[in-house]
């Protein structure tokens, strides 16, 4: 929804920059207000609106009037669609400040700890290349953005391009620097990245175009190579979509893992699950499900609770990588959790893997798989390794791409 509102706001912002009318200024403000009401970060839409006002060809008095129309429409729309923010502004602002603190890493929560020691700007780009957009589309989109910036430094862009760059660059600069770099944060600029990528594929990039212009001998070669790039990128993207379709033909691992419990676990069995992860089985009627406080800070109380649960548990469930792939990489802060996972996966805790469920995008024998165990002191249990002839490793992926979509579920049973 936010992305749709942003695109509508940018549409009328561009029209405003290209010698638009008062109605364009008003509609740009309306859609900006709707976007702001959806997510406060849309306040950055003030930048392209300001750019459109600055580069418009209207005379100064008319431009000021358009600016007032846009700003007034945005504020009025926001107030009408978010009366809570007006009636109780202190509470609204505290909520905004709390979410901002989480995004900056000043307020740690379990679902942001995966971003520990990740690189600003590089992390979101790499995640899009590995999984979100894929390498073919991802290289084209980010390459197209880089080309647009390069072109803007060498020749004066059109007024509409100024407005679009005033949204895309500050937005990426802001969110790429945050501690919490969820892939979904890039959605409001993804359609624009697609436009930049399409322009890149449709025309030789500015840097190579300059070289080919200076050296006539290279020009035909460049034209031949780039004439095949759109077809090549679209073909890879299409094959990637087919691989995902094949993955979705397989039931979700949480469903299959729950079915295993219903068939194999006796009634009354004690099942230890991790808090903050999805509890399994999905229907726990007849089972004694107990939560391990794995994401709590390492304290004597946490150790006592975990030991008491594990001493009585018949099964231990790892519903996803959310715990072991993150906390084990922070042993200085979570020494108890790191030691627990090492003992569990090596079998020294008295449990062994009795069932494992997962799914991956694949085309025939070719499988696209990630590796959450990269750099950890233990590896994926042998029973969970798929016997595949050809695997393309995508490295460690963001939880948003894996935990809800195709988690690897591991069920540990107590050793006889």
XYZ file of C-alpha atoms in Angstrom:
416
model
C 0.000 0.000 0.000
C 2.779 2.431 0.891
C 4.489 1.816 -2.441
C 1.256 2.529 -4.333
C 0.755 5.782 -2.444
C 4.375 6.778 -3.067
C 4.089 6.065 -6.795
C 0.896 8.118 -7.040
C 2.567 11.003 -5.197
C 5.590 10.819 -7.489
C 3.385 10.724 -10.586
C 1.756 14.050 -9.768
C 5.037 15.427 -8.461
C 6.614 14.725 -11.834
C 3.666 16.333 -13.589
C 4.059 19.338 -11.326
C 7.727 19.613 -12.205
C 6.915 19.329 -15.922
C 4.935 22.552 -16.008
C 1.959 21.108 -14.151
C -1.227 22.736 -12.920
C -2.617 23.502 -9.491
C -4.572 20.235 -9.540
C -1.282 18.333 -9.893
C 0.105 20.161 -6.877
C -2.997 19.286 -4.868
C -3.057 15.628 -5.856
C 0.666 15.281 -5.167
C -0.031 16.578 -1.670
C -3.023 14.273 -1.164
C -1.074 11.146 -2.084
C 1.869 12.319 0.012
C -0.455 12.661 3.000
C -1.799 9.149 2.439
C 1.733 7.764 2.228
C 2.729 9.651 5.371
C -0.256 8.197 7.197
C 0.833 4.702 6.196
C 4.440 5.052 7.313
C 6.075 8.115 8.814
C 9.226 7.622 6.755
C 7.216 8.905 3.779
C 8.048 12.357 5.157
C 10.966 12.104 2.722
C 8.455 12.756 -0.073
C 8.865 16.392 0.884
C 12.178 16.278 -0.985
C 10.834 15.462 -4.474
C 7.925 17.847 -3.846
C 10.392 20.585 -2.972
C 12.508 19.725 -5.996
C 9.464 19.885 -8.277
C 8.589 23.269 -6.821
C 12.176 24.481 -7.327
C 12.608 23.365 -10.958
C 9.086 24.140 -12.219
C 9.016 26.686 -15.007
C 6.290 28.743 -13.349
C 6.987 32.252 -12.152
C 7.853 32.724 -8.496
C 4.452 33.741 -7.162
C 2.692 30.834 -8.864
C 5.294 28.385 -7.635
C 4.829 29.537 -4.061
C 1.096 29.077 -4.411
C 1.618 25.550 -5.723
C 3.906 24.825 -2.795
C 1.245 25.944 -0.338
C -1.365 23.849 -2.128
C 0.824 20.714 -1.947
C 1.793 21.210 1.670
C -1.732 22.038 2.779
C -3.206 19.058 0.942
C -0.621 16.715 2.479
C -1.239 17.951 6.033
C -5.022 17.911 5.650
C -5.019 14.372 4.200
C -2.750 13.114 6.940
C -4.936 14.664 9.652
C -8.160 13.277 8.162
C -6.825 9.748 7.767
C -4.916 9.713 11.069
C -7.032 11.577 13.621
C -5.223 9.766 16.433
C -2.025 11.645 15.554
C -3.856 14.951 15.944
C -5.941 14.132 19.007
C -3.092 12.527 20.953
C 0.071 13.835 19.342
C 2.419 13.111 22.316
C 1.540 9.401 22.247
C 1.749 9.310 18.465
C 5.187 10.897 18.547
C 6.387 8.499 21.254
C 5.328 5.564 19.061
C 7.177 7.046 16.081
C 10.273 7.649 18.226
C 10.161 4.073 19.529
C 10.054 2.616 16.020
C 12.855 4.948 14.967
C 14.965 3.754 17.906
C 14.391 0.130 16.853
C 15.414 0.927 13.279
C 18.567 2.689 14.476
C 19.484 -0.202 16.771
C 19.196 1.939 19.896
C 16.340 -0.255 21.129
C 17.288 -3.919 20.566
C 14.506 -6.408 19.842
C 14.813 -10.074 18.798
C 13.788 -9.533 15.173
C 16.524 -6.959 14.492
C 19.478 -8.824 15.995
C 20.167 -10.493 12.657
C 21.627 -7.156 11.489
C 24.501 -7.331 13.955
C 27.771 -6.469 12.170
C 26.124 -6.035 8.750
C 27.470 -3.453 6.315
C 25.410 -0.320 5.663
C 24.289 0.089 2.039
C 26.048 -3.096 0.910
C 23.826 -5.421 2.949
C 20.477 -4.433 1.356
C 21.991 -4.438 -2.123
C 23.600 -7.859 -1.691
C 20.376 -9.306 -0.280
C 18.469 -8.072 -3.314
C 21.075 -9.567 -5.647
C 21.105 -12.918 -3.857
C 17.378 -13.344 -3.445
C 15.039 -10.362 -3.691
C 15.531 -9.359 -7.324
C 18.091 -11.922 -8.380
C 21.436 -11.211 -9.975
C 20.236 -10.376 -13.473
C 17.498 -7.918 -12.520
C 19.370 -6.643 -9.468
C 22.523 -5.728 -11.376
C 20.419 -4.009 -14.028
C 18.383 -1.965 -11.530
C 21.205 -0.792 -9.294
C 23.441 -0.335 -12.327
C 20.726 1.770 -13.897
C 20.534 3.961 -10.800
C 24.312 4.418 -10.798
C 24.160 5.302 -14.488
C 21.406 7.859 -13.866
C 23.516 9.531 -11.162
C 26.558 9.502 -13.453
C 24.523 11.014 -16.257
C 23.162 13.706 -13.941
C 26.710 14.813 -13.090
C 27.608 15.198 -16.769
C 24.525 16.759 -18.285
C 21.561 18.660 -16.896
C 18.685 16.225 -16.249
C 15.125 17.001 -17.194
C 12.877 18.465 -14.507
C 11.054 15.162 -14.021
C 14.348 13.324 -13.514
C 15.363 15.792 -10.826
C 12.171 15.025 -8.923
C 12.659 11.245 -9.159
C 16.301 11.402 -8.117
C 15.306 13.635 -5.192
C 13.251 10.704 -3.893
C 15.387 7.690 -4.819
C 18.819 8.844 -3.663
C 17.904 10.363 -0.263
C 15.610 7.435 0.500
C 18.322 4.862 -0.200
C 20.925 6.970 1.603
C 18.710 7.129 4.692
C 17.491 3.546 4.922
C 20.734 1.957 3.748
C 22.475 3.477 6.765
C 19.998 2.148 9.349
C 20.853 -0.707 11.685
C 17.643 -2.575 10.764
C 17.920 -3.026 7.004
C 14.838 -5.095 6.215
C 14.507 -5.821 2.480
C 10.942 -4.498 2.473
C 12.303 -1.039 3.256
C 13.412 -0.794 -0.389
C 9.897 -1.404 -1.765
C 9.025 2.324 -2.112
C 11.938 2.820 -4.525
C 11.815 -0.589 -6.250
C 9.534 0.573 -9.126
C 11.928 3.434 -9.823
C 14.873 1.058 -9.729
C 13.015 -1.010 -12.334
C 12.682 2.084 -14.531
C 16.382 2.863 -14.209
C 17.195 -0.762 -15.008
C 14.950 -0.733 -18.080
C 16.668 2.387 -19.364
C 20.048 0.817 -18.776
C 19.093 -2.304 -20.724
C 17.487 -0.292 -23.510
C 20.541 1.933 -24.053
C 24.274 1.435 -23.477
C 25.274 2.781 -20.082
C 26.703 6.248 -19.979
C 30.295 5.238 -19.157
C 30.523 2.578 -21.866
C 28.636 4.790 -24.255
C 31.305 7.449 -23.788
C 34.092 4.961 -24.482
C 32.404 3.616 -27.582
C 31.847 7.156 -28.850
C 35.521 8.014 -28.453
C 36.688 4.781 -30.038
C 34.652 3.968 -33.116
C 36.134 0.450 -33.314
C 34.409 -0.528 -30.070
C 30.998 0.887 -30.857
C 29.578 -2.088 -32.876
C 30.757 -4.523 -30.208
C 29.017 -2.587 -27.469
C 25.837 -2.408 -29.483
C 25.864 -6.164 -30.121
C 26.434 -7.027 -26.467
C 23.801 -4.688 -25.112
C 21.221 -5.720 -27.681
C 21.132 -9.177 -26.053
C 21.107 -7.959 -22.435
C 17.339 -7.362 -22.115
C 16.526 -10.833 -23.452
C 19.182 -12.419 -21.238
C 17.948 -10.671 -18.066
C 14.312 -11.467 -18.773
C 15.142 -15.116 -19.488
C 17.022 -15.506 -16.199
C 14.230 -13.777 -14.318
C 11.643 -16.063 -15.938
C 13.609 -19.198 -15.034
C 13.968 -17.919 -11.497
C 10.196 -17.476 -11.269
C 9.696 -21.043 -12.443
C 12.064 -22.248 -9.729
C 9.984 -20.468 -7.092
C 6.779 -21.927 -8.512
C 8.297 -25.378 -8.087
C 9.111 -24.566 -4.466
C 5.567 -23.427 -3.713
C 4.218 -26.716 -5.052
C 5.681 -28.293 -1.889
C 3.694 -27.814 1.363
C 5.059 -25.333 3.876
C 7.594 -26.960 6.259
C 5.579 -25.885 9.308
C 2.622 -27.872 7.978
C 4.636 -30.999 7.260
C 6.453 -30.764 10.599
C 3.130 -30.481 12.410
C 1.863 -33.528 10.534
C 4.923 -35.450 11.693
C 4.105 -34.655 15.321
C 0.500 -35.765 14.930
C 1.708 -39.080 13.514
C 4.771 -39.836 15.637
C 4.653 -37.901 18.936
C 2.560 -39.540 21.682
C -0.142 -37.562 23.423
C 1.191 -35.645 26.392
C 4.708 -35.330 24.945
C 6.672 -32.342 26.224
C 7.840 -30.188 23.309
C 10.359 -27.381 23.807
C 9.991 -24.505 21.333
C 11.798 -21.192 21.062
C 10.026 -18.038 22.120
C 9.870 -15.409 19.362
C 9.800 -18.186 16.779
C 6.755 -20.003 15.455
C 5.548 -22.647 17.964
C 5.092 -26.128 16.538
C 3.006 -28.168 16.102
C 0.471 -25.673 14.784
C -2.306 -27.391 16.731
C -0.756 -28.216 20.082
C -3.873 -29.826 21.556
C -2.797 -32.845 23.577
C 0.842 -31.756 23.840
C 2.722 -29.901 26.550
C 4.481 -27.076 24.668
C 7.035 -25.068 26.647
C 8.887 -21.967 25.506
C 12.650 -21.644 25.746
C 13.656 -18.007 26.505
C 16.452 -18.238 23.984
C 16.409 -14.532 23.061
C 16.552 -13.298 26.653
C 19.783 -11.862 27.979
C 22.162 -14.394 29.547
C 21.236 -14.472 33.216
C 21.183 -17.178 35.908
C 17.367 -17.163 35.707
C 17.474 -17.869 31.971
C 19.940 -20.721 32.486
C 17.807 -22.257 35.222
C 14.644 -22.041 33.107
C 16.262 -23.589 30.051
C 17.821 -26.429 32.019
C 14.504 -27.231 33.679
C 12.632 -27.352 30.361
C 15.315 -29.361 28.547
C 15.557 -31.853 31.397
C 11.907 -32.827 30.882
C 11.478 -32.259 27.147
C 10.852 -35.183 24.814
C 11.404 -33.044 21.705
C 13.148 -29.789 20.868
C 11.882 -27.866 17.847
C 13.943 -25.482 15.727
C 11.230 -23.882 13.598
C 13.635 -21.643 11.664
C 17.111 -20.172 11.688
C 15.959 -17.109 13.637
C 17.742 -18.183 16.804
C 20.836 -20.207 15.935
C 21.870 -18.213 12.836
C 21.845 -14.950 14.797
C 22.648 -15.508 18.461
C 25.559 -17.857 17.763
C 27.231 -14.989 15.895
C 27.012 -12.839 19.040
C 28.707 -15.077 21.661
C 29.984 -12.074 23.611
C 26.399 -11.004 24.336
C 24.608 -14.371 24.264
C 27.155 -16.895 25.555
C 24.473 -19.170 26.995
C 22.524 -19.351 23.723
C 25.687 -19.870 21.669
C 26.786 -22.743 23.910
C 23.288 -24.245 23.881
C 23.135 -24.402 20.087
C 26.616 -25.873 19.833
C 25.729 -28.653 22.278
C 22.364 -29.264 20.632
C 23.651 -29.559 17.067
C 26.655 -31.674 18.020
C 24.454 -34.105 19.981
C 26.090 -33.413 23.338
C 22.853 -32.146 24.855
C 21.225 -35.566 24.709
C 19.051 -34.934 21.640
C 19.389 -36.009 18.032
C 17.616 -34.966 14.835
C 14.677 -37.285 14.174
C 12.983 -35.303 11.397
C 13.823 -32.405 9.108
C 11.570 -30.466 6.727
C 12.426 -27.787 4.185
C 11.884 -26.649 0.630
C 13.926 -24.695 -1.917
C 13.437 -23.074 -5.325
C 14.560 -25.591 -7.916
C 14.473 -26.495 -11.591
C 15.061 -30.188 -11.962
C 18.304 -31.027 -10.180
C 19.389 -27.374 -9.975
C 18.546 -25.934 -6.551
C 18.931 -22.442 -5.176
C 19.810 -22.890 -1.504
C 21.077 -20.589 1.220
C 23.538 -21.459 3.964
C 22.596 -20.194 7.443
C 25.421 -22.270 8.968
C 28.203 -20.361 7.186
C 30.818 -19.381 9.752
C 29.184 -21.266 12.640
C 31.025 -23.835 14.808
C 28.551 -26.552 13.736
C 26.914 -27.595 10.495
C 23.570 -28.751 9.161
C 22.783 -32.237 10.484
C 23.326 -34.975 7.953
C 19.681 -36.073 7.940
C 18.702 -32.578 6.782
C 21.083 -32.443 3.823
C 19.316 -32.825 0.532
C 20.836 -35.243 -1.944
C 21.052 -32.888 -4.924
C 23.356 -33.086 -7.894
C 23.740 -29.333 -8.334
C 23.267 -26.573 -5.754
C 23.681 -22.826 -6.271
C 24.491 -21.354 -2.865
C 23.082 -17.917 -2.148
C 24.994 -17.481 1.101
C 23.306 -16.287 4.264
C 19.961 -14.614 3.599
C 17.895 -12.102 5.486
C 15.268 -13.667 7.738
C 12.523 -11.883 5.799
C 13.329 -14.019 2.763
C 13.467 -17.345 4.582
C 11.761 -17.604 7.970
C 8.195 -17.184 6.711
C 8.644 -18.513 3.206
C 10.748 -21.658 3.331
C 12.214 -22.276 6.806
C 14.251 -25.337 7.614
C 12.449 -27.108 10.473
C 14.460 -29.495 12.614
C 12.920 -31.761 15.241
C 15.279 -33.136 17.883
C 14.198 -36.161 19.902
C 15.706 -37.328 23.154
C 18.275 -40.051 22.672
C 17.315 -43.485 23.889
